[in-house]
Short mmCIF file of C-alpha atoms in Angstrom, two decimals:
data_model
loop_
_atom_site.label_atom_id
_atom_site.label_comp_id
_atom_site.label_asym_id
_atom_site.label_seq_id
_atom_site.Cartn_x
_atom_site.Cartn_y
_atom_site.Cartn_z
CA MET A 1 -103.19 -31.85 55.61
CA LYS A 2 -102.78 -33.95 52.43
CA PHE A 3 -99.26 -34.36 51.16
CA GLY A 4 -98.05 -35.96 47.95
CA ALA A 5 -97.25 -35.80 44.15
CA VAL A 6 -100.07 -34.86 41.77
CA ALA A 7 -100.48 -33.83 38.07
CA PRO A 8 -100.32 -30.07 37.69
CA ALA A 9 -103.83 -29.80 36.51
CA GLU A 10 -104.93 -31.45 39.70
CA ALA A 11 -102.73 -29.21 41.98
CA LYS A 12 -104.97 -25.63 41.77
CA GLY A 13 -105.13 -24.32 45.25
CA ALA A 14 -102.32 -26.48 46.78
CA ILE A 15 -98.83 -25.37 48.01
CA VAL A 16 -95.71 -26.32 46.08
CA VAL A 17 -93.59 -28.41 48.55
CA HIS A 18 -90.19 -27.87 46.65
CA SER A 19 -88.82 -25.17 44.49
CA ILE A 20 -88.93 -26.02 40.82
CA ARG A 21 -86.55 -24.64 38.32
CA SER A 22 -86.99 -25.98 34.74
CA SER A 23 -86.86 -24.58 31.20
CA GLY A 24 -86.99 -20.85 32.30
CA LEU A 25 -89.84 -21.80 34.96
CA VAL A 26 -89.07 -20.66 38.78
CA LEU A 27 -91.60 -21.86 41.09
CA LYS A 28 -90.85 -21.02 44.67
CA LYS A 29 -91.45 -23.48 47.65
CA GLY A 30 -94.70 -22.33 49.37
CA THR A 31 -96.43 -20.91 46.18
CA VAL A 32 -100.17 -21.37 46.13
CA VAL A 33 -100.76 -23.03 42.64
CA GLY A 34 -103.28 -21.29 40.53
CA ASP A 35 -104.14 -21.27 36.77
CA ALA A 36 -101.16 -19.23 35.65
CA GLU A 37 -98.78 -21.91 37.58
CA ILE A 38 -100.45 -24.89 36.08
CA LYS A 39 -100.21 -23.46 32.44
CA ALA A 40 -96.41 -22.78 33.11
CA LEU A 41 -95.84 -26.40 34.56
CA ALA A 42 -97.56 -28.06 31.52
CA ALA A 43 -95.43 -25.60 29.06
CA ALA A 44 -92.46 -26.75 30.90
CA GLY A 45 -93.21 -30.35 30.45
CA ILE A 46 -93.57 -31.25 34.12
CA ALA A 47 -95.70 -34.07 34.81
CA ALA A 48 -95.95 -34.25 38.58
CA ILE A 49 -95.22 -32.06 41.51
CA THR A 50 -95.40 -32.57 45.26
CA VAL A 51 -97.90 -30.36 46.99
CA ALA A 52 -99.58 -29.84 50.43
CA ARG A 53 -103.37 -29.34 50.53
CA LEU A 54 -104.93 -27.97 53.66
CA GLU A 55 -107.92 -29.82 54.94
CA PRO A 56 -110.95 -28.60 56.86
CA GLY A 57 -109.59 -27.90 60.56
CA ASP A 58 -106.17 -26.89 59.30
CA VAL A 59 -104.46 -23.53 60.12
CA SER A 60 -102.10 -22.10 57.71
CA GLU A 61 -98.41 -21.89 58.62
CA ASP A 62 -98.49 -18.07 58.54
CA VAL A 63 -101.89 -17.76 60.39
CA ALA A 64 -100.64 -19.95 63.09
CA ALA A 65 -97.30 -18.41 63.58
CA ALA A 66 -98.80 -14.95 63.98
CA GLU A 67 -101.36 -15.85 66.50
CA ILE A 68 -98.96 -17.91 68.62
CA ALA A 69 -96.22 -15.05 68.57
CA ALA A 70 -98.94 -12.45 69.40
CA ALA A 71 -100.00 -14.66 72.47
CA VAL A 72 -96.06 -14.97 73.60
CA ALA A 73 -95.15 -11.44 73.16
CA GLY A 74 -95.26 -9.24 76.42
CA GLU A 75 -94.04 -5.71 77.25
CA GLY A 76 -91.42 -4.02 74.93
CA VAL A 77 -91.74 -6.95 72.22
CA HIS A 78 -92.78 -6.21 68.53
CA VAL A 79 -94.08 -8.99 66.42
CA ASP A 80 -93.26 -8.92 62.76
CA ARG A 81 -95.37 -10.06 59.95
CA ALA A 82 -95.50 -13.82 59.71
CA PHE A 83 -93.74 -15.06 56.47
CA THR A 84 -93.32 -18.81 55.40
CA GLY A 85 -94.33 -19.95 58.70
CA ARG A 86 -92.32 -17.94 60.86
CA ALA A 87 -93.04 -14.92 62.99
CA ASN A 88 -90.09 -12.93 64.38
CA LEU A 89 -89.99 -10.95 67.73
CA PHE A 90 -87.98 -7.85 68.15
CA ALA A 91 -86.87 -5.67 71.12
CA GLU A 92 -88.66 -2.47 71.20
CA SER A 93 -86.12 -0.80 73.38
CA ALA A 94 -82.85 -1.47 74.95
CA GLY A 95 -82.75 -3.66 77.96
CA VAL A 96 -82.78 -7.38 78.84
CA LEU A 97 -84.78 -10.26 77.66
CA VAL A 98 -86.96 -12.01 80.41
CA VAL A 99 -88.35 -15.38 79.47
CA ASP A 100 -90.44 -17.91 81.25
CA GLU A 101 -88.40 -20.99 80.79
CA ALA A 102 -90.78 -23.39 82.08
CA GLY A 103 -93.70 -21.94 80.01
CA ILE A 104 -91.63 -22.05 76.91
CA ASP A 105 -90.86 -25.73 77.49
CA ARG A 106 -94.61 -26.53 77.87
CA LEU A 107 -95.39 -24.67 74.60
CA ASN A 108 -92.80 -26.56 72.82
CA GLU A 109 -94.09 -29.84 74.15
CA VAL A 110 -97.47 -29.33 72.65
CA ASP A 111 -96.79 -30.55 69.21
CA PRO A 112 -93.49 -31.04 67.30
CA ASP A 113 -94.93 -28.87 64.33
CA ILE A 114 -94.78 -25.71 66.51
CA THR A 115 -91.76 -24.31 67.99
CA LEU A 116 -90.61 -21.07 69.99
CA ALA A 117 -86.93 -20.23 70.21
CA THR A 118 -85.44 -17.17 72.15
CA LEU A 119 -82.04 -15.74 73.10
CA GLU A 120 -80.78 -16.77 76.43
CA ALA A 121 -82.72 -15.48 79.45
CA PHE A 122 -81.52 -12.17 80.62
CA ALA A 123 -79.48 -11.55 77.62
CA PRO A 124 -78.79 -7.83 76.95
CA VAL A 125 -80.39 -6.52 73.87
CA VAL A 126 -80.53 -3.14 71.84
CA VAL A 127 -83.59 -1.75 69.96
CA GLY A 128 -84.50 -3.87 67.06
CA LYS A 129 -82.68 -6.93 68.22
CA MET A 130 -84.36 -10.13 67.24
CA ILE A 131 -85.14 -12.05 70.68
CA ALA A 132 -87.35 -14.88 69.65
CA THR A 133 -88.94 -16.63 66.68
CA VAL A 134 -92.09 -18.81 66.34
CA LYS A 135 -91.67 -21.27 63.51
CA ILE A 136 -94.42 -23.52 62.24
CA ILE A 137 -92.61 -26.57 60.67
CA PRO A 138 -95.16 -27.83 58.05
CA PHE A 139 -97.45 -25.77 55.82
CA ALA A 140 -100.23 -25.95 58.20
CA VAL A 141 -101.14 -27.39 61.76
CA SER A 142 -104.39 -28.68 63.04
CA LYS A 143 -106.59 -26.17 64.81
CA GLU A 144 -106.50 -28.35 67.83
CA ALA A 145 -102.63 -28.05 68.03
CA ARG A 146 -102.78 -24.30 67.39
CA ASP A 147 -105.47 -23.98 70.11
CA ARG A 148 -103.36 -26.02 72.57
CA ALA A 149 -100.40 -23.80 71.75
CA LEU A 150 -102.21 -20.55 72.48
CA ALA A 151 -103.48 -21.98 75.74
CA ALA A 152 -99.83 -22.88 76.78
CA ALA A 153 -98.72 -19.42 75.84
CA ARG A 154 -101.45 -17.66 77.82
CA ALA A 155 -101.19 -19.73 80.80
CA ALA A 156 -97.97 -17.90 81.90
CA VAL A 157 -98.41 -14.28 80.19
CA PRO A 158 -96.11 -13.08 79.09
CA LEU A 159 -93.72 -16.02 77.96
CA VAL A 160 -91.50 -13.27 76.43
CA ARG A 161 -91.02 -9.63 77.44
CA LEU A 162 -88.30 -6.90 77.49
CA ALA A 163 -87.29 -5.30 80.64
CA PRO A 164 -85.88 -1.83 79.67
CA TYR A 165 -83.17 -0.07 81.28
CA ARG A 166 -84.31 2.09 84.08
CA ILE A 167 -81.22 3.12 86.37
CA ARG A 168 -79.51 6.01 84.98
CA LYS A 169 -77.37 7.25 88.12
CA VAL A 170 -74.55 5.13 89.42
CA GLY A 171 -72.00 5.74 92.10
CA VAL A 172 -68.57 4.15 92.18
CA ILE A 173 -66.36 3.71 95.16
CA SER A 174 -62.90 2.49 94.99
CA THR A 175 -60.96 1.38 98.07
CA VAL A 176 -57.10 1.82 98.02
CA LEU A 177 -54.16 0.02 99.40
CA PRO A 178 -50.65 0.87 99.17
CA GLY A 179 -49.28 -0.59 95.64
CA LEU A 180 -52.66 0.13 93.80
CA ALA A 181 -51.90 2.63 91.19
CA ASP A 182 -54.19 5.28 90.15
CA LYS A 183 -53.90 4.21 86.57
CA VAL A 184 -55.73 0.90 87.67
CA ILE A 185 -58.52 2.62 89.11
CA ASP A 186 -58.66 5.12 86.33
CA LYS A 187 -58.91 2.05 83.74
CA THR A 188 -61.55 0.38 85.92
CA LEU A 189 -63.71 3.67 85.73
CA ARG A 190 -63.30 3.78 81.92
CA VAL A 191 -64.49 0.07 81.67
CA THR A 192 -67.31 0.77 84.06
CA LEU A 193 -68.57 3.36 82.04
CA GLU A 194 -68.52 1.28 78.82
CA ARG A 195 -70.64 -1.24 80.66
CA LEU A 196 -73.12 1.45 81.58
CA ALA A 197 -73.28 2.98 78.13
CA PRO A 198 -76.07 0.62 76.74
CA ALA A 199 -78.24 1.65 79.62
CA GLN A 200 -77.34 5.34 78.97
CA ALA A 201 -76.43 5.39 82.69
CA ALA A 202 -73.68 7.67 83.92
CA ILE A 203 -71.49 7.82 87.15
CA VAL A 204 -72.82 10.48 89.19
CA ALA A 205 -70.47 10.13 92.30
CA GLU A 206 -67.03 8.84 92.55
CA ARG A 207 -64.91 8.12 95.78
CA ARG A 208 -61.53 6.61 96.47
CA VAL A 209 -61.04 5.88 100.07
CA PRO A 210 -58.75 3.65 102.21
CA HIS A 211 -59.55 -0.06 102.39
CA GLU A 212 -61.12 0.27 105.86
CA THR A 213 -64.79 -0.27 107.08
CA ALA A 214 -65.05 3.08 108.70
CA ALA A 215 -63.82 5.10 105.54
CA LEU A 216 -65.98 2.90 103.29
CA THR A 217 -68.96 3.36 105.58
CA ARG A 218 -68.63 7.17 105.14
CA ALA A 219 -68.23 7.04 101.48
CA LEU A 220 -71.28 4.75 101.02
CA ASP A 221 -73.26 7.22 102.94
CA GLU A 222 -72.18 10.16 100.99
CA VAL A 223 -72.77 8.32 97.41
CA LEU A 224 -76.17 7.25 98.51
CA LYS A 225 -76.99 10.68 99.42
CA THR A 226 -76.02 12.26 96.06
CA GLY A 227 -78.90 10.36 94.58
CA ALA A 228 -77.15 7.36 93.02
CA GLU A 229 -79.56 4.57 92.17
CA LEU A 230 -77.15 1.80 92.18
CA VAL A 231 -73.49 1.82 93.95
CA ILE A 232 -70.55 -0.21 92.87
CA VAL A 233 -67.49 -0.88 95.18
CA PHE A 234 -64.41 -1.98 93.86
CA GLY A 235 -61.95 -3.24 96.59
CA ALA A 236 -58.35 -2.99 96.65
CA SER A 237 -58.48 -6.39 97.92
CA ALA A 238 -61.14 -9.36 97.00
CA ILE A 239 -63.78 -9.83 99.45
CA ALA A 240 -62.85 -12.97 101.44
CA ASP A 241 -65.65 -13.43 103.84
CA LYS A 242 -69.00 -11.83 104.68
CA ARG A 243 -67.38 -10.08 107.53
CA ASP A 244 -64.68 -8.45 105.34
CA VAL A 245 -64.43 -4.76 104.81
CA ILE A 246 -67.00 -4.12 102.07
CA PRO A 247 -69.84 -6.12 103.51
CA ALA A 248 -69.10 -4.72 106.92
CA ALA A 249 -69.37 -1.32 105.83
CA VAL A 250 -72.67 -2.09 103.91
CA GLU A 251 -74.15 -3.33 107.10
CA ALA A 252 -72.83 -0.35 109.12
CA VAL A 253 -74.62 2.00 106.72
CA GLY A 254 -77.88 0.21 107.59
CA GLY A 255 -77.82 -2.20 104.49
CA ALA A 256 -78.37 -5.91 103.99
CA ILE A 257 -76.33 -8.63 102.42
CA GLU A 258 -78.37 -10.55 99.89
CA HIS A 259 -75.64 -12.92 98.81
CA PHE A 260 -71.93 -13.44 98.65
CA GLY A 261 -70.42 -15.63 96.09
CA MET A 262 -71.81 -16.85 92.75
CA PRO A 263 -71.20 -20.06 90.68
CA VAL A 264 -70.05 -18.10 87.63
CA ASP A 265 -66.30 -18.04 86.87
CA PRO A 266 -64.91 -15.53 86.44
CA GLY A 267 -67.07 -13.64 88.95
CA ASN A 268 -67.07 -15.94 91.95
CA LEU A 269 -66.32 -13.26 94.53
CA MET A 270 -69.38 -11.10 94.01
CA LEU A 271 -71.26 -9.57 96.70
CA VAL A 272 -75.03 -8.38 96.19
CA ALA A 273 -76.42 -6.21 98.88
CA SER A 274 -78.76 -3.08 99.41
CA ALA A 275 -78.69 -0.05 101.28
CA ALA A 276 -81.26 2.86 101.45
CA GLY A 277 -83.46 0.61 99.20
CA ARG A 278 -80.88 0.71 96.46
CA PRO A 279 -78.73 -2.14 95.05
CA VAL A 280 -75.11 -2.13 96.18
CA LEU A 281 -72.61 -4.36 94.34
CA GLY A 282 -69.11 -5.35 95.79
CA ALA A 283 -67.44 -6.01 92.54
CA PRO A 284 -65.07 -9.18 91.97
CA GLY A 285 -61.67 -8.22 90.57
CA CYS A 286 -62.72 -9.50 87.17
CA ALA A 287 -64.98 -6.63 86.74
CA ARG A 288 -61.90 -4.44 86.32
CA SER A 289 -61.50 -6.20 82.81
CA PRO A 290 -63.81 -5.44 79.81
CA LYS A 291 -64.10 -9.25 79.20
CA GLU A 292 -67.60 -10.79 80.01
CA ASN A 293 -67.91 -12.21 83.55
CA GLY A 294 -70.42 -12.74 86.31
CA PHE A 295 -70.40 -9.13 87.20
CA ASP A 296 -72.11 -8.25 83.76
CA TRP A 297 -74.98 -10.83 84.41
CA ILE A 298 -75.81 -9.13 87.66
CA LEU A 299 -75.25 -5.55 86.44
CA ALA A 300 -77.43 -5.89 83.37
CA ARG A 301 -80.43 -6.97 85.67
CA LEU A 302 -80.06 -4.38 88.17
CA LEU A 303 -79.76 -1.77 85.68
CA CYS A 304 -83.21 -2.92 84.37
CA GLY A 305 -84.65 -2.62 87.74
CA LEU A 306 -85.08 -6.36 88.11
CA PRO A 307 -84.61 -8.11 91.63
CA VAL A 308 -81.44 -10.30 92.10
CA THR A 309 -82.05 -12.85 94.75
CA ARG A 310 -80.05 -15.56 96.39
CA ARG A 311 -81.92 -18.04 94.38
CA ASP A 312 -81.33 -16.26 91.13
CA ILE A 313 -77.63 -16.30 91.84
CA THR A 314 -77.39 -20.00 92.79
CA GLY A 315 -79.37 -20.94 89.73
CA MET A 316 -76.40 -19.54 87.40
CA GLY A 317 -74.05 -22.43 87.68
CA VAL A 318 -75.04 -24.39 84.55
CA GLY A 319 -73.25 -22.15 81.81
CA GLY A 320 -71.53 -20.29 84.51
CA LEU A 321 -67.92 -21.39 83.38
CA LEU A 322 -67.35 -18.50 80.95
CA MET A 323 -63.74 -19.18 80.08
CA GLU A 324 -60.48 -20.57 81.55
CA ILE A 325 -59.14 -18.19 83.92
CA VAL A 326 -55.39 -17.72 83.23
CA THR A 327 -54.79 -16.53 86.68
CA ARG A 328 -56.19 -19.80 88.24
CA PRO A 329 -53.65 -22.24 89.49
CA GLN A 330 -53.26 -25.09 87.22
CA PRO A 331 -53.65 -28.80 88.16
CA ARG A 332 -50.72 -29.98 90.09
CA GLU A 333 -50.48 -33.28 88.02
CA ILE A 334 -49.66 -31.26 84.85
CA ALA A 335 -47.81 -28.27 86.15
CA GLN A 336 -44.14 -28.33 85.91
CA PRO A 337 -42.35 -28.62 89.37
CA ALA A 338 -40.68 -25.33 89.42
CA GLY A 339 -43.08 -23.38 86.84
CA ARG A 340 -40.11 -21.50 85.82
CA HIS A 341 -38.98 -23.21 82.54
CA VAL A 342 -38.95 -20.21 80.22
CA ALA A 343 -37.87 -20.13 76.47
CA ALA A 344 -36.99 -17.22 74.31
CA ILE A 345 -38.43 -15.94 70.99
CA VAL A 346 -36.41 -13.53 68.94
CA LEU A 347 -38.75 -11.74 66.44
CA ALA A 348 -36.57 -11.18 63.37
CA ALA A 349 -39.08 -11.44 60.43
CA GLY A 350 -39.87 -7.83 59.67
CA ARG A 351 -39.37 -5.94 56.33
CA SER A 352 -37.64 -2.87 57.95
CA THR A 353 -39.76 -0.61 55.82
CA ARG A 354 -38.86 2.44 57.68
CA MET A 355 -35.13 2.01 57.08
CA GLY A 356 -35.66 2.82 53.40
CA GLY A 357 -34.20 -0.20 51.90
CA PRO A 358 -31.60 -2.16 53.92
CA ASN A 359 -32.77 -4.83 56.51
CA LYS A 360 -31.90 -3.23 59.70
CA LEU A 361 -31.44 -6.67 61.25
CA LEU A 362 -28.26 -7.27 59.28
CA ALA A 363 -27.06 -3.83 60.14
CA GLU A 364 -23.72 -4.03 62.30
CA ILE A 365 -22.94 -2.44 65.39
CA GLY A 366 -19.29 -3.52 66.75
CA GLY A 367 -18.98 -5.68 63.83
CA LYS A 368 -21.90 -7.69 64.62
CA PRO A 369 -25.55 -7.65 62.96
CA LEU A 370 -28.26 -6.56 65.19
CA VAL A 371 -30.04 -9.97 64.87
CA ARG A 372 -27.11 -11.71 66.17
CA ILE A 373 -26.52 -9.47 69.17
CA ALA A 374 -30.10 -10.14 70.07
CA ALA A 375 -29.67 -13.88 69.62
CA GLU A 376 -26.38 -14.22 71.53
CA GLN A 377 -27.80 -12.15 74.43
CA ALA A 378 -30.86 -14.64 74.67
CA LEU A 379 -28.39 -17.53 74.52
CA ALA A 380 -26.29 -16.12 77.33
CA THR A 381 -29.50 -16.36 79.78
CA ARG A 382 -31.05 -19.51 81.28
CA ALA A 383 -33.98 -19.48 78.64
CA ARG A 384 -34.14 -22.32 76.36
CA PRO A 385 -34.70 -22.90 73.67
CA VAL A 386 -33.98 -19.61 71.87
CA VAL A 387 -36.14 -19.67 68.72
CA VAL A 388 -35.54 -17.06 66.15
CA VAL A 389 -38.40 -16.08 63.79
CA THR A 390 -37.47 -15.27 60.45
CA GLY A 391 -39.43 -14.06 57.53
CA HIS A 392 -38.10 -11.15 55.04
CA GLN A 393 -34.63 -12.17 53.74
CA ARG A 394 -34.74 -15.44 55.53
CA GLY A 395 -31.41 -16.89 54.11
CA GLU A 396 -29.34 -13.66 55.03
CA LEU A 397 -30.77 -13.95 58.46
CA GLU A 398 -29.89 -17.67 59.06
CA ALA A 399 -26.45 -16.73 57.60
CA ALA A 400 -26.00 -14.02 60.26
CA LEU A 401 -26.71 -16.26 63.00
CA LYS A 402 -24.43 -19.18 61.54
CA GLY A 403 -22.91 -21.35 64.33
CA LEU A 404 -25.33 -20.33 67.13
CA PRO A 405 -27.34 -23.03 68.76
CA VAL A 406 -30.75 -21.32 67.94
CA ALA A 407 -33.82 -22.88 66.46
CA PHE A 408 -35.43 -21.32 63.54
CA ALA A 409 -39.08 -20.77 62.88
CA HIS A 410 -40.20 -19.15 59.61
CA ASN A 411 -43.14 -16.89 59.14
CA PRO A 412 -44.08 -16.90 55.52
CA ASP A 413 -46.82 -14.31 56.25
CA PHE A 414 -44.29 -11.67 57.47
CA ALA A 415 -45.57 -9.08 55.21
CA GLU A 416 -48.91 -9.15 57.21
CA GLY A 417 -47.43 -8.08 60.53
CA LEU A 418 -46.25 -8.84 63.81
CA SER A 419 -48.92 -11.38 64.89
CA GLY A 420 -47.83 -14.01 62.30
CA SER A 421 -44.36 -14.14 63.78
CA LEU A 422 -45.77 -14.52 67.43
CA LYS A 423 -47.61 -17.44 66.19
CA ALA A 424 -44.84 -19.13 64.51
CA GLY A 425 -42.51 -18.66 67.45
CA ILE A 426 -45.19 -19.98 69.93
CA ALA A 427 -45.63 -22.96 67.69
CA ALA A 428 -41.98 -23.83 67.69
CA LEU A 429 -41.69 -24.09 71.55
CA PRO A 430 -41.65 -27.45 73.10
CA PRO A 431 -44.62 -28.43 75.32
CA ALA A 432 -42.55 -28.49 78.42
CA VAL A 433 -42.00 -24.63 78.71
CA ASP A 434 -43.98 -22.65 81.08
CA GLY A 435 -43.43 -19.44 79.47
CA ALA A 436 -41.59 -17.48 76.89
CA ILE A 437 -39.88 -14.05 76.82
CA VAL A 438 -40.55 -12.42 73.52
CA CYS A 439 -37.59 -10.23 72.41
CA LEU A 440 -37.38 -7.88 69.55
CA GLY A 441 -34.34 -8.43 67.03
CA ASP A 442 -34.02 -4.73 66.82
CA MET A 443 -33.19 -3.96 70.40
CA PRO A 444 -29.45 -4.24 70.89
CA GLN A 445 -29.30 -2.79 74.20
CA VAL A 446 -31.51 -5.56 75.68
CA ASP A 447 -28.79 -7.63 77.30
CA ALA A 448 -28.72 -11.05 79.06
CA ALA A 449 -28.71 -9.63 82.60
CA LEU A 450 -32.14 -7.92 81.66
CA ILE A 451 -33.61 -10.82 80.41
CA ASP A 452 -32.61 -13.02 83.33
CA ARG A 453 -34.16 -10.31 85.78
CA LEU A 454 -37.40 -10.77 84.07
CA ALA A 455 -37.40 -14.41 83.72
CA ALA A 456 -36.43 -14.43 87.55
CA ALA A 457 -39.56 -12.31 88.30
CA PHE A 458 -41.98 -15.02 86.48
CA ASP A 459 -43.77 -17.17 88.93
CA PRO A 460 -46.89 -18.67 87.88
CA GLU A 461 -47.59 -20.39 91.26
CA LYS A 462 -47.80 -16.95 92.81
CA GLY A 463 -49.79 -15.36 89.82
CA ALA A 464 -47.07 -13.53 88.20
CA LEU A 465 -47.94 -14.62 84.67
CA VAL A 466 -46.83 -11.70 82.85
CA VAL A 467 -43.52 -9.76 83.35
CA VAL A 468 -42.82 -6.41 81.92
CA PRO A 469 -39.62 -4.13 82.21
CA THR A 470 -40.34 -0.24 83.00
CA THR A 471 -38.21 2.58 82.78
CA ALA A 472 -39.36 5.72 84.59
CA GLY A 473 -42.90 4.15 84.70
CA LYS A 474 -42.86 3.47 81.07
CA ARG A 475 -43.33 -0.06 80.04
CA GLY A 476 -40.96 -1.58 77.35
CA ASN A 477 -39.54 -4.84 76.03
CA PRO A 478 -38.93 -7.70 76.13
CA VAL A 479 -42.11 -9.27 77.84
CA VAL A 480 -42.34 -12.64 79.54
CA TRP A 481 -45.70 -14.62 78.79
CA SER A 482 -46.97 -17.62 80.60
CA ARG A 483 -47.85 -20.61 78.62
CA ARG A 484 -51.61 -19.84 79.66
CA PHE A 485 -51.72 -16.81 77.23
CA PHE A 486 -50.16 -18.81 74.21
CA ALA A 487 -53.55 -19.56 72.96
CA ASP A 488 -54.56 -15.74 73.12
CA LEU A 489 -51.18 -14.73 71.49
CA ALA A 490 -51.92 -17.19 68.79
CA ARG A 491 -55.14 -15.63 67.91
CA LEU A 492 -53.92 -12.23 67.18
CA GLU A 493 -54.24 -10.77 63.76
CA GLY A 494 -52.56 -8.28 61.53
CA ASP A 495 -49.62 -5.92 62.59
CA VAL A 496 -50.38 -5.99 66.35
CA GLY A 497 -48.70 -7.01 69.36
CA ALA A 498 -50.17 -8.16 72.78
CA ARG A 499 -50.41 -5.01 74.79
CA HIS A 500 -54.07 -5.20 75.07
CA LEU A 501 -53.78 -8.41 76.88
CA ILE A 502 -51.73 -6.89 79.54
CA GLY A 503 -54.37 -4.31 79.90
CA SER A 504 -57.08 -7.12 80.24
CA TYR A 505 -55.27 -8.93 82.95
CA PRO A 506 -53.72 -6.30 85.44
CA GLU A 507 -53.74 -8.99 88.15
CA ALA A 508 -51.52 -11.23 86.33
CA VAL A 509 -48.72 -8.59 85.48
CA VAL A 510 -45.52 -7.90 87.32
CA GLU A 511 -43.50 -4.79 86.46
CA VAL A 512 -39.62 -4.99 86.92
CA ALA A 513 -38.01 -1.48 87.19
CA VAL A 514 -34.84 -1.30 85.14
CA GLU A 515 -32.21 1.54 84.56
CA GLY A 516 -31.31 3.09 81.27
CA ARG A 517 -33.32 3.38 78.10
CA GLY A 518 -32.46 -0.01 76.49
CA ALA A 519 -35.85 -1.70 77.13
CA LEU A 520 -37.56 1.30 75.46
CA VAL A 521 -35.29 1.94 72.32
CA ASP A 522 -35.82 -0.15 69.26
CA VAL A 523 -33.92 0.63 65.88
CA ASP A 524 -36.47 1.28 63.23
CA THR A 525 -34.74 4.40 61.25
CA PRO A 526 -31.31 5.19 60.09
CA ASP A 527 -31.16 7.96 62.60
CA ALA A 528 -32.06 5.48 65.38
CA LEU A 529 -29.37 3.02 64.26
CA ARG A 530 -26.62 5.90 64.37
CA ALA A 531 -27.79 6.93 67.87
CA VAL A 532 -27.95 3.62 69.18
CA LYS A 533 -24.53 2.59 67.78
CA ALA A 534 -23.00 5.74 69.24
CA GLU A 535 -24.49 5.19 72.89
CA ILE A 536 -23.25 1.44 72.69
CA GLU A 537 -19.72 2.34 71.50
CA LYS A 538 -19.58 5.09 74.41
CA GLY A 539 -20.87 2.47 76.97
CA ARG A 540 -23.47 4.92 78.05
CA VAL A 541 -26.74 3.03 77.92
CA VAL A 542 -26.94 -0.54 78.41
CA ALA A 543 -30.17 -2.01 79.85
CA GLY A 544 -30.13 -4.16 82.79
CA GLU A 545 -26.88 -2.92 84.39
#
C-alpha cells in the first residue's frame, strides 16, 4: 500500500487518510477520491492531501475484516457488516461467551495490522450484546497477512462462540441451625431468583432441613426426583472440609465431588459436585449477597450446560480477587489493638421540610434543642470524637451547641439529601477510629446507655462489623459501622441511607434488642414532636433502659 501526500489531481482512486474541513468542504477519512472530490478540493484551494493507495496483492480493510470475522464466529454469533475496517460480532441469544484464548493469541500474533478483541471468557451476555470485534488497523493488509490470519482462525474453529442457557429447572436446599432466621433464607431465595432470571430458569423445588447429613441426603434425593436439572445447597454453616455435612450428603446420595474450594474471593468455600448426572453446588456464604462473587462464575457456566472441572476452577486465580472483603480479618500490623475505638457522628444538616417551616433540630424539649440533646447523649458515652454534621441553618445549630466539646463538619450540599452528610461526617473522622456510630439529631429518646450498648457489641475481630438496635424485631437507629464500610458509605448518592449495605452483608451484622420505642422514633412533624415531648416529660419511653 502506497502512502503519502499528493496533489488532488493525482489522488483519484486513492483513500483519504485524514478528514478535511476547509471553506465549506467536508471530506471524511476513508473516502475514496473521485472526480467530484478532486473538483471540490481544487475549489477549496487545497494543494495536497495525504492518501493511501492499494497496490496489487492488497486486501481492503472492510473485506479483510469481514472475512476474518466470519472465520472467527461460531455458534450463536452474528457478524455485522464491516465498516471503516471493523467487523463487530454480536450474541444471537442469552448465554455465556466461550473463547479459545490460545487461538485468539495466535491470530493476534499474525500481523500487528490485524486485531481481534473479545469480552472476557465466560462473560454472561444478553441477546444483541457485542462480544467481539475484528479491526484492521490500516486501510488495507497484504493478501498474505489476511490468509495467515484466516488460517489461524480456522485452525481452532470456532475462536468465538455463544453457549446459550439450557438449564431451566433448579432445586434449592437450605440447611438450618438455631439462630438462622427465616428472613435470611427468604432473601437468599430472592437473590437466587435474580441470578437465574437471565437464563429464564426457575426454582422448581425448595427444601429447608436441619444442618445434618442424613436430613440433607433425603432432601437431595427428593429434589433430584422432582426433575431439577441443577441443585444449589445453601448451608447454615460454611463448608469446612470435604467430609463436612454438604459434601458427605452428596456422596451419600450417590454423587461425586468434583472440587472443593476455589481461588476466587469472595467465593473460596465453593463445592462443585454432581449427583444423578446433574450438577450440585454447595454455595459459599457470599452467594447470599447479590454482589458478584465466585458463585456467579460457576453458576453461569452450569446454566449453559458447560462442564466445570477441577482444572477450570484452579485456573480462576488470576483475576479472582473481585473485591476487598469487609468481613475478612485485617492485617494485624495495621489493626488497632482492641479494635473498639468508636467515634460518633450526629447528623444535623437537614431542612426539616415536613415541619412546615421551623428547624426541628432547634425545637426544645425540657428547655434544650433536639440537636443539643443528641450531642450531649453522644458525649456521655465512650465514643470519641463526637462530630456534628451541619448544613441548613449552620450558625443557629452551632450556637445551640455552644460550650460542648464537639467537632463540626459542614455539608454544603445538605439540600441534596442524607448521603452528603454521611460523607462529610466520615471525612471528619481521624484515621485511628475503628468504627463510627451514626446518630440522627432528631431522635431525642436515644440515650447514652443505648449508644454504649451498641458500641460494646461492636467487635471487628469477631466479625461484628455493623451493630443495629432492634425493637420487637424491627431495626432502628443509631447504627455502628466498621471503618471497613466507610468507603461504601462515602459513595452513596442522593437522599438515601445505608440500609442496603446491611442487607448485602448479613454475616457482618449484629442485632441488639432494646426496650422501648426510642430507637424507632424520630421527630419529623409537629405532631411527632408533641408526642415525643409528652412521652419524655412523663418519663415513659426512654431507649436503653
